[in-house]
mmCIF file of C-alpha atoms in Angstrom:
data_model
loop_
_atom_site.group_PDB
_atom_site.id
_atom_site.type_symbol
_atom_site.label_atom_id
_atom_site.label_comp_id
_atom_site.label_asym_id
_atom_site.label_seq_id
_atom_site.Cartn_x
_atom_site.Cartn_y
_atom_site.Cartn_z
ATOM 1 C CA UNK D 48 0.059 0.011 -0.030
ATOM 2 C CA UNK D 49 1.079 3.767 -0.252
ATOM 3 C CA UNK D 50 1.343 3.645 3.699
ATOM 4 C CA UNK D 51 3.644 0.934 3.452
ATOM 5 C CA UNK D 52 5.745 2.178 0.662
ATOM 6 C CA UNK D 53 6.245 5.428 2.652
ATOM 7 C CA UNK D 54 7.173 3.314 5.619
ATOM 8 C CA UNK D 55 9.995 1.494 3.641
ATOM 9 C CA UNK D 56 11.033 4.949 2.245
ATOM 10 C CA UNK D 57 11.406 6.484 5.590
ATOM 11 C CA UNK D 58 13.366 3.073 6.557
ATOM 12 C CA UNK D 59 15.619 3.515 3.811
ATOM 13 C CA UNK D 60 16.412 7.135 4.642
ATOM 14 C CA UNK D 61 17.267 6.420 8.297
ATOM 15 C CA UNK D 62 19.479 3.536 7.004
ATOM 16 C CA UNK D 63 21.284 6.383 4.845
ATOM 17 C CA UNK D 64 21.431 8.500 7.669
ATOM 18 C CA UNK D 65 23.379 5.871 9.663
ATOM 19 C CA UNK D 66 25.577 5.155 6.795
ATOM 20 C CA UNK D 67 24.013 2.005 5.812
ATOM 21 C CA UNK D 68 23.268 0.856 2.291
ATOM 22 C CA UNK D 69 19.655 -0.408 1.972
ATOM 23 C CA UNK D 70 20.366 -2.439 -0.736
ATOM 24 C CA UNK D 71 23.149 -4.407 1.280
ATOM 25 C CA UNK D 72 20.682 -4.547 4.365
ATOM 26 C CA UNK D 73 18.278 -6.073 1.892
ATOM 27 C CA UNK D 74 20.670 -8.776 0.994
ATOM 28 C CA UNK D 75 21.665 -9.387 4.512
ATOM 29 C CA UNK D 76 18.041 -9.817 5.502
ATOM 30 C CA UNK D 77 17.468 -12.281 2.659
ATOM 31 C CA UNK D 78 20.629 -14.126 3.583
ATOM 32 C CA UNK D 79 19.310 -14.660 7.188
ATOM 33 C CA UNK D 80 16.003 -15.829 5.771
ATOM 34 C CA UNK D 81 17.784 -18.450 3.677
ATOM 35 C CA UNK D 82 20.221 -19.369 6.581
ATOM 36 C CA UNK D 83 16.988 -20.078 8.572
ATOM 37 C CA UNK D 84 15.796 -22.599 6.321
ATOM 38 C CA UNK D 85 19.275 -24.130 5.372
ATOM 39 C CA UNK D 86 20.153 -26.951 7.771
ATOM 40 C CA UNK D 87 23.871 -28.090 8.701
ATOM 41 C CA UNK D 88 22.633 -31.381 6.999
ATOM 42 C CA UNK D 89 22.207 -29.782 3.625
ATOM 43 C CA UNK D 90 25.346 -27.937 3.824
ATOM 44 C CA UNK D 91 27.197 -30.955 5.179
ATOM 45 C CA UNK D 92 25.640 -33.362 2.198
ATOM 46 C CA UNK D 93 26.527 -30.469 -0.338
ATOM 47 C CA UNK D 94 30.066 -30.277 0.755
ATOM 48 C CA UNK D 95 30.231 -34.525 0.773
ATOM 49 C CA UNK D 96 29.115 -34.523 -2.712
ATOM 50 C CA UNK D 97 31.436 -32.021 -3.982
ATOM 51 C CA UNK D 98 34.595 -33.757 -2.572
ATOM 52 C CA UNK D 99 33.448 -37.203 -3.203
ATOM 53 C CA UNK D 100 31.597 -37.023 -6.404
ATOM 54 C CA UNK D 101 32.017 -33.587 -8.347
ATOM 55 C CA UNK D 102 35.581 -32.650 -8.028
ATOM 56 C CA UNK D 103 37.961 -33.215 -10.942
ATOM 57 C CA UNK D 104 40.062 -35.536 -8.340
ATOM 58 C CA UNK D 105 37.423 -36.829 -6.040
ATOM 59 C CA UNK D 106 38.194 -38.205 -2.710
ATOM 60 C CA UNK D 107 39.776 -42.179 -2.670
ATOM 61 C CA UNK D 108 37.059 -44.483 -1.695
ATOM 62 C CA UNK D 109 38.594 -45.073 1.822
ATOM 63 C CA UNK D 110 38.640 -41.349 2.497
ATOM 64 C CA UNK D 111 34.950 -40.944 1.022
ATOM 65 C CA UNK D 112 33.797 -43.979 3.086
ATOM 66 C CA UNK D 113 35.370 -42.499 6.367
ATOM 67 C CA UNK D 114 33.920 -39.132 5.984
ATOM 68 C CA UNK D 115 30.413 -40.611 5.390
ATOM 69 C CA UNK D 116 30.796 -42.865 8.812
ATOM 70 C CA UNK D 117 31.804 -39.606 10.585
ATOM 71 C CA UNK D 118 28.941 -37.621 9.297
ATOM 72 C CA UNK D 119 26.365 -40.346 9.679
ATOM 73 C CA UNK D 120 27.624 -41.290 13.141
ATOM 74 C CA UNK D 121 28.832 -38.311 14.744
ATOM 75 C CA UNK D 122 27.853 -34.939 12.974
ATOM 76 C CA UNK D 123 24.349 -35.381 11.440
ATOM 77 C CA UNK D 124 22.948 -36.578 14.755
ATOM 78 C CA UNK D 125 23.958 -33.777 16.659
ATOM 79 C CA UNK D 126 23.801 -30.998 14.360
ATOM 80 C CA UNK D 127 21.913 -32.196 11.118
ATOM 81 C CA UNK D 128 18.416 -30.480 11.987
ATOM 82 C CA UNK D 129 19.630 -27.301 12.911
ATOM 83 C CA UNK D 130 19.618 -24.232 10.583
ATOM 84 C CA UNK D 131 23.427 -23.594 9.693
ATOM 85 C CA UNK D 132 23.087 -20.193 11.018
ATOM 86 C CA UNK D 133 21.952 -21.158 14.257
ATOM 87 C CA UNK D 134 24.927 -23.686 15.249
ATOM 88 C CA UNK D 135 27.290 -22.023 17.583
ATOM 89 C CA UNK D 136 30.672 -22.669 18.758
ATOM 90 C CA UNK D 137 29.418 -23.948 22.022
ATOM 91 C CA UNK D 138 27.678 -26.939 19.832
ATOM 92 C CA UNK D 139 30.530 -27.726 18.324
ATOM 93 C CA UNK D 140 32.775 -27.648 21.461
ATOM 94 C CA UNK D 141 30.258 -29.867 23.107
ATOM 95 C CA UNK D 142 30.232 -32.190 20.092
ATOM 96 C CA UNK D 143 33.932 -32.391 19.973
ATOM 97 C CA UNK D 144 34.345 -33.162 23.927
ATOM 98 C CA UNK D 145 31.842 -36.084 23.359
ATOM 99 C CA UNK D 146 33.834 -37.733 20.895
ATOM 100 C CA UNK D 147 37.113 -37.530 22.683
ATOM 101 C CA UNK D 148 35.363 -38.329 26.040
ATOM 102 C CA UNK D 149 34.839 -41.836 24.257
ATOM 103 C CA UNK D 150 38.536 -41.971 23.688
ATOM 104 C CA UNK D 151 38.265 -41.290 19.855
ATOM 105 C CA UNK D 152 41.007 -38.661 19.554
ATOM 106 C CA UNK D 153 41.922 -39.312 16.047
ATOM 107 C CA UNK D 154 38.051 -39.227 15.047
ATOM 108 C CA UNK D 155 37.833 -35.823 16.888
ATOM 109 C CA UNK D 156 40.699 -34.239 15.164
ATOM 110 C CA UNK D 157 39.302 -35.239 11.760
ATOM 111 C CA UNK D 158 35.757 -34.082 12.734
ATOM 112 C CA UNK D 159 37.142 -30.556 13.705
ATOM 113 C CA UNK D 160 38.901 -30.481 10.386
ATOM 114 C CA UNK D 161 35.875 -31.144 8.705
ATOM 115 C CA UNK D 162 33.731 -29.233 10.589
ATOM 116 C CA UNK D 163 35.939 -26.042 9.479
ATOM 117 C CA UNK D 164 35.475 -27.185 5.824
ATOM 118 C CA UNK D 165 31.774 -27.347 5.980
ATOM 119 C CA UNK D 166 31.442 -24.115 7.613
ATOM 120 C CA UNK D 167 33.852 -22.606 5.135
ATOM 121 C CA UNK D 168 31.726 -23.821 2.356
ATOM 122 C CA UNK D 169 28.701 -21.952 3.854
ATOM 123 C CA UNK D 170 30.507 -18.847 4.835
ATOM 124 C CA UNK D 171 31.962 -18.583 1.089
ATOM 125 C CA UNK D 172 28.535 -18.802 -0.427
ATOM 126 C CA UNK D 173 27.263 -15.850 1.831
ATOM 127 C CA UNK D 174 24.983 -18.224 3.767
ATOM 128 C CA UNK D 175 26.642 -17.428 7.312
ATOM 129 C CA UNK D 176 28.258 -14.545 8.640
ATOM 130 C CA UNK D 177 31.202 -16.432 10.111
ATOM 131 C CA UNK D 178 32.711 -19.882 10.682
ATOM 132 C CA UNK D 179 31.897 -21.184 14.266
ATOM 133 C CA UNK D 180 34.396 -24.210 13.615
ATOM 134 C CA UNK D 181 37.466 -21.643 12.906
ATOM 135 C CA UNK D 182 40.457 -23.032 14.625
ATOM 136 C CA UNK D 183 38.426 -25.239 17.106
ATOM 137 C CA UNK D 184 40.939 -27.099 19.165
ATOM 138 C CA UNK D 185 40.953 -30.245 21.283
ATOM 139 C CA UNK D 186 39.406 -30.033 24.635
ATOM 140 C CA UNK D 187 40.701 -30.901 27.987
ATOM 141 C CA UNK D 188 39.901 -34.803 27.658
ATOM 142 C CA UNK D 189 42.749 -34.613 25.125
ATOM 143 C CA UNK D 190 45.300 -33.505 27.112
ATOM 144 C CA UNK D 191 48.543 -35.562 26.962
ATOM 145 C CA UNK D 192 47.533 -37.775 24.281
ATOM 146 C CA UNK D 193 49.972 -38.497 21.716
ATOM 147 C CA UNK D 194 48.986 -39.775 18.360
ATOM 148 C CA UNK D 195 50.606 -43.295 18.126
ATOM 149 C CA UNK D 196 51.513 -44.687 14.740
ATOM 150 C CA UNK D 197 49.740 -47.962 13.676
ATOM 151 C CA UNK D 198 51.317 -50.510 15.740
ATOM 152 C CA UNK D 199 53.753 -52.866 14.234
ATOM 153 C CA UNK D 200 56.122 -55.799 15.571
ATOM 154 C CA UNK D 201 59.429 -54.818 13.998
ATOM 155 C CA UNK D 202 61.519 -56.522 12.037
ATOM 156 C CA UNK D 203 62.719 -58.908 14.723
ATOM 157 C CA UNK D 204 59.102 -60.276 15.504
ATOM 158 C CA UNK D 205 58.085 -60.297 11.463
ATOM 159 C CA UNK D 206 59.065 -63.922 10.964
ATOM 160 C CA UNK D 207 57.177 -65.027 14.044
ATOM 161 C CA UNK D 208 54.132 -62.918 13.076
ATOM 162 C CA UNK D 209 54.213 -64.714 9.655
ATOM 163 C CA UNK D 210 54.417 -68.097 11.097
ATOM 164 C CA UNK D 211 51.606 -67.545 13.403
ATOM 165 C CA UNK D 212 49.594 -66.112 10.686
ATOM 166 C CA UNK D 213 50.183 -69.189 8.597
ATOM 167 C CA UNK D 214 49.046 -71.408 11.544
ATOM 168 C CA UNK D 215 45.332 -69.764 11.777
ATOM 169 C CA UNK D 216 42.423 -71.119 9.994
ATOM 170 C CA UNK D 217 42.329 -67.774 7.877
ATOM 171 C CA UNK D 218 41.781 -68.320 4.190
ATOM 172 C CA UNK D 219 44.731 -68.575 1.897
ATOM 173 C CA UNK D 220 43.607 -65.484 -0.056
ATOM 174 C CA UNK D 221 43.989 -63.466 3.468
ATOM 175 C CA UNK D 222 47.428 -65.157 4.139
ATOM 176 C CA UNK D 223 48.790 -63.962 1.021
ATOM 177 C CA UNK D 224 47.388 -60.482 1.456
ATOM 178 C CA UNK D 225 49.133 -60.134 4.471
ATOM 179 C CA UNK D 226 52.499 -61.302 3.409
ATOM 180 C CA UNK D 227 52.030 -58.909 0.178
ATOM 181 C CA UNK D 228 51.456 -56.158 2.691
ATOM 182 C CA UNK D 229 54.875 -57.029 4.403
ATOM 183 C CA UNK D 230 56.901 -57.199 0.863
ATOM 184 C CA UNK D 231 55.199 -53.785 -0.908
ATOM 185 C CA UNK D 232 54.174 -51.659 2.371
ATOM 186 C CA UNK D 233 51.044 -50.577 0.210
ATOM 187 C CA UNK D 234 48.022 -49.305 1.990
ATOM 188 C CA UNK D 235 45.253 -52.161 2.745
ATOM 189 C CA UNK D 236 42.466 -50.480 0.525
ATOM 190 C CA UNK D 237 45.416 -50.159 -2.267
ATOM 191 C CA UNK D 238 45.791 -53.786 -2.028
ATOM 192 C CA UNK D 239 42.133 -55.059 -1.573
ATOM 193 C CA UNK D 240 40.846 -53.615 -4.624
ATOM 194 C CA UNK D 241 43.703 -54.852 -6.882
ATOM 195 C CA UNK D 242 42.407 -56.121 -10.330
ATOM 196 C CA UNK D 243 44.448 -57.998 -12.748
ATOM 197 C CA UNK D 244 44.640 -55.493 -15.589
ATOM 198 C CA UNK D 245 46.770 -53.368 -13.121
ATOM 199 C CA UNK D 246 49.732 -55.914 -13.033
ATOM 200 C CA UNK D 247 52.385 -56.478 -15.924
ATOM 201 C CA UNK D 248 53.804 -59.593 -14.585
ATOM 202 C CA UNK D 249 56.499 -59.931 -17.309
ATOM 203 C CA UNK D 250 58.047 -56.402 -16.217
ATOM 204 C CA UNK D 251 57.148 -57.518 -12.663
ATOM 205 C CA UNK D 252 55.313 -54.062 -12.033
ATOM 206 C CA UNK D 253 51.933 -53.178 -10.428
ATOM 207 C CA UNK D 254 50.516 -50.007 -11.636
ATOM 208 C CA UNK D 255 47.916 -48.699 -9.048
ATOM 209 C CA UNK D 256 45.319 -46.262 -10.705
ATOM 210 C CA UNK D 257 45.308 -42.657 -9.267
ATOM 211 C CA UNK D 258 41.650 -42.965 -8.022
ATOM 212 C CA UNK D 259 42.724 -45.918 -5.327
ATOM 213 C CA UNK D 260 45.492 -43.749 -4.104
ATOM 214 C CA UNK D 261 45.561 -41.450 -0.993
ATOM 215 C CA UNK D 262 47.143 -38.489 -3.066
ATOM 216 C CA UNK D 263 45.217 -39.242 -6.379
ATOM 217 C CA UNK D 264 48.503 -39.761 -8.073
ATOM 218 C CA UNK D 265 49.066 -43.117 -9.931
ATOM 219 C CA UNK D 266 51.533 -45.378 -8.362
ATOM 220 C CA UNK D 267 53.913 -48.206 -9.727
ATOM 221 C CA UNK D 268 55.148 -51.080 -7.259
ATOM 222 C CA UNK D 269 58.140 -53.012 -8.538
ATOM 223 C CA UNK D 270 57.528 -56.726 -7.529
ATOM 224 C CA UNK D 271 59.982 -59.037 -6.087
ATOM 225 C CA UNK D 272 60.555 -62.728 -6.916
ATOM 226 C CA UNK D 273 58.702 -63.461 -3.784
ATOM 227 C CA UNK D 274 55.831 -61.318 -4.368
ATOM 228 C CA UNK D 275 55.546 -62.503 -7.968
ATOM 229 C CA UNK D 276 55.107 -65.937 -6.527
ATOM 230 C CA UNK D 277 52.436 -65.009 -4.189
ATOM 231 C CA UNK D 278 50.454 -63.527 -6.992
ATOM 232 C CA UNK D 279 51.008 -66.469 -9.079
ATOM 233 C CA UNK D 280 49.103 -68.396 -6.315
ATOM 234 C CA UNK D 281 46.439 -65.990 -6.433
ATOM 235 C CA UNK D 282 45.979 -66.423 -10.319
ATOM 236 C CA UNK D 283 45.024 -69.823 -9.598
ATOM 237 C CA UNK D 284 42.444 -69.169 -7.156
ATOM 238 C CA UNK D 285 40.653 -65.913 -8.476
ATOM 239 C CA UNK D 286 42.202 -65.816 -12.406
ATOM 240 C CA UNK D 287 39.678 -62.726 -13.166
ATOM 241 C CA UNK D 288 38.539 -59.669 -11.534
ATOM 242 C CA UNK D 289 39.900 -58.725 -8.225
ATOM 243 C CA UNK D 290 42.754 -60.578 -6.835
ATOM 244 C CA UNK D 291 41.709 -60.953 -3.069
ATOM 245 C CA UNK D 292 38.106 -62.730 -3.433
ATOM 246 C CA UNK D 293 37.160 -65.542 -0.846
ATOM 247 C CA UNK D 294 33.585 -65.744 -2.125
ATOM 248 C CA UNK D 295 31.449 -64.323 -4.475
ATOM 249 C CA UNK D 296 32.985 -61.454 -6.894
ATOM 250 C CA UNK D 297 33.645 -58.693 -4.281
ATOM 251 C CA UNK D 298 37.277 -58.304 -2.581
ATOM 252 C CA UNK D 299 37.790 -58.915 1.107
ATOM 253 C CA UNK D 300 36.495 -56.368 3.374
ATOM 254 C CA UNK D 301 38.948 -53.808 5.508
ATOM 255 C CA UNK D 302 38.524 -55.847 8.477
ATOM 256 C CA UNK D 303 39.528 -59.408 7.034
ATOM 257 C CA UNK D 304 43.424 -58.807 7.372
ATOM 258 C CA UNK D 305 43.231 -57.108 10.632
ATOM 259 C CA UNK D 306 40.714 -59.943 12.204
ATOM 260 C CA UNK D 307 43.387 -62.805 10.765
ATOM 261 C CA UNK D 308 46.335 -60.756 12.673
ATOM 262 C CA UNK D 309 44.080 -60.896 15.908
ATOM 263 C CA UNK D 310 43.329 -64.599 15.378
ATOM 264 C CA UNK D 311 47.113 -64.864 15.291
ATOM 265 C CA UNK D 312 47.430 -63.228 18.637
ATOM 266 C CA UNK D 313 48.631 -59.773 17.417
ATOM 267 C CA UNK D 314 45.510 -57.558 18.424
ATOM 268 C CA UNK D 315 46.897 -54.331 19.467
ATOM 269 C CA UNK D 316 50.251 -55.310 18.200
ATOM 270 C CA UNK D 317 50.326 -55.061 14.515
ATOM 271 C CA UNK D 318 47.815 -53.815 11.864
ATOM 272 C CA UNK D 319 47.774 -54.017 7.976
ATOM 273 C CA UNK D 320 48.458 -50.585 7.846
ATOM 274 C CA UNK D 321 51.484 -51.287 10.263
ATOM 275 C CA UNK D 322 53.361 -52.892 7.929
ATOM 276 C CA UNK D 323 54.177 -49.675 6.166
ATOM 277 C CA UNK D 324 55.702 -48.371 9.662
ATOM 278 C CA UNK D 325 57.600 -51.492 9.688
ATOM 279 C CA UNK D 326 58.953 -51.221 6.292
ATOM 280 C CA UNK D 327 59.905 -47.529 6.709
ATOM 281 C CA UNK D 328 61.587 -48.053 10.160
ATOM 282 C CA UNK D 329 63.759 -50.956 8.844
ATOM 283 C CA UNK D 330 64.858 -49.651 5.653
ATOM 284 C CA UNK D 331 65.929 -46.266 7.113
ATOM 285 C CA UNK D 332 67.898 -47.893 9.624
ATOM 286 C CA UNK D 333 69.627 -49.980 7.210
ATOM 287 C CA UNK D 334 70.684 -46.679 5.433
ATOM 288 C CA UNK D 335 68.541 -46.987 2.361
ATOM 289 C CA UNK D 336 68.036 -43.710 0.453
ATOM 290 C CA UNK D 337 65.125 -42.123 2.178
ATOM 291 C CA UNK D 338 63.905 -40.933 -1.407
ATOM 292 C CA UNK D 339 63.271 -44.232 -2.331
ATOM 293 C CA UNK D 340 61.382 -45.245 0.590
ATOM 294 C CA UNK D 341 59.240 -42.302 0.407
ATOM 295 C CA UNK D 342 58.505 -43.166 -3.253
ATOM 296 C CA UNK D 343 57.707 -46.673 -2.337
ATOM 297 C CA UNK D 344 55.239 -45.360 0.349
ATOM 298 C CA UNK D 345 53.768 -43.035 -2.084
ATOM 299 C CA UNK D 346 54.252 -40.035 0.224
ATOM 300 C CA UNK D 347 53.759 -36.577 -1.299
ATOM 301 C CA UNK D 348 57.233 -35.156 -2.115
ATOM 302 C CA UNK D 349 58.417 -31.636 -1.865
ATOM 303 C CA UNK D 350 58.444 -31.490 -5.824
ATOM 304 C CA UNK D 351 54.990 -31.717 -6.749
ATOM 305 C CA UNK D 352 55.534 -31.004 -10.365
ATOM 306 C CA UNK D 353 58.241 -33.428 -10.781
ATOM 307 C CA UNK D 354 56.006 -36.069 -9.058
ATOM 308 C CA UNK D 355 53.073 -35.398 -11.496
ATOM 309 C CA UNK D 356 55.341 -36.128 -14.366
ATOM 310 C CA UNK D 357 57.537 -38.993 -12.801
ATOM 311 C CA UNK D 358 54.947 -41.243 -10.849
ATOM 312 C CA UNK D 359 57.544 -44.019 -11.500
ATOM 313 C CA UNK D 360 60.443 -42.242 -9.636
ATOM 314 C CA UNK D 361 63.372 -44.469 -8.589
ATOM 315 C CA UNK D 362 61.568 -47.484 -9.864
ATOM 316 C CA UNK D 363 64.724 -49.480 -10.573
ATOM 317 C CA UNK D 364 66.186 -48.419 -7.022
ATOM 318 C CA UNK D 365 63.083 -49.599 -5.580
ATOM 319 C CA UNK D 366 62.967 -52.667 -7.419
ATOM 320 C CA UNK D 367 66.649 -53.855 -6.070
ATOM 321 C CA UNK D 368 65.572 -52.389 -2.658
ATOM 322 C CA UNK D 369 62.249 -54.624 -2.330
ATOM 323 C CA UNK D 370 64.362 -57.439 -3.789
ATOM 324 C CA UNK D 371 66.773 -57.104 -1.028
ATOM 325 C CA UNK D 372 64.005 -56.537 1.525
ATOM 326 C CA UNK D 373 62.137 -59.625 0.644
ATOM 327 C CA UNK D 374 65.414 -61.664 0.883
ATOM 328 C CA UNK D 375 66.065 -60.409 4.161
ATOM 329 C CA UNK D 376 62.586 -61.636 5.116
ATOM 330 C CA UNK D 377 63.423 -65.040 3.725
ATOM 331 C CA UNK D 378 66.782 -65.192 5.491
ATOM 332 C CA UNK D 379 64.896 -64.600 8.902
ATOM 333 C CA UNK D 380 62.223 -66.597 8.652
ATOM 334 C CA UNK D 381 64.797 -69.356 8.193
ATOM 335 C CA UNK D 382 66.537 -68.323 11.333
ATOM 336 C CA UNK D 383 69.517 -66.586 9.937
ATOM 337 C CA UNK D 384 70.777 -63.318 11.561
ATOM 338 C CA UNK D 385 70.312 -60.587 9.019
ATOM 339 C CA UNK D 386 73.082 -58.071 9.112
ATOM 340 C CA UNK D 387 72.419 -54.536 8.391
ATOM 341 C CA UNK D 388 72.907 -53.652 4.839
ATOM 342 C CA UNK D 389 75.433 -50.735 3.760
ATOM 343 C CA UNK D 390 74.032 -47.578 3.108
ATOM 344 C CA UNK D 391 73.395 -47.137 -0.564
ATOM 345 C CA UNK D 392 73.843 -43.788 -2.610
#
């Protein structure tokens, strides 16, 4: 009505007199109304889809699965129904403390990181005025907690571990998987989803595609003679599709390897991922070039451009290193004293 129009005019004049831009005020009011309708769940799901599906280099399947798990178990039950603009820093502090009270300190750290990313997404779109998760820290419940690497028995304990695994009633496919982790130090997820088209057995190389790698870059793994022998055994068991299949056509689950280690008596002493720490520690102590070891572990190097163009970095050096590593394991299993090898240039 005319009266309403005059009222709005007077409001605009008052805002100008106070140094405010009436159009900017309108935009802010519209954003506030939108934020009241936009839930934390909607923003979190949008962020997850962007990272796991829409990105040119989406998350590796293992990362996407972990994020999905944390969203469904921790973030969405606590915050999902709240309008994104009404989530307070205290809400996030309380959620963090709840997770840390149950002793899940690594989970809490990852949740803090992802909360910051989710709220940043909303802030960048103008849906909220600030990020309540910015620099969110661990609580007092995490005081004194030291992040421990995945446990491993060390080289001295490796022969007994392999013998104990062989003595379990685990499927042969699982036993081979554990031995190949010890020989190659790839990540368990990279191993479990291995398919036959990735292998060039004549060249004794395994080409892991970028989508299965943590750093989203393809990785070439040289295969020792011992590894090739195990792979030949797998070929007889599962000649098509995935290598590590026990029944049906799907690969073994992420818990299969650790469960076999637990059955062998190594719960809390060795994990599938722990073989990476074992190999890294031992080969560094034996004096191998650290660049070769880091390349074998597919860690992100300082020279990213070089890494993009040379994903087979140090292939022949790593081939010799892994063959000597496999030979050392054989000797240790036979009861021989394995002398440290000389530092290699």
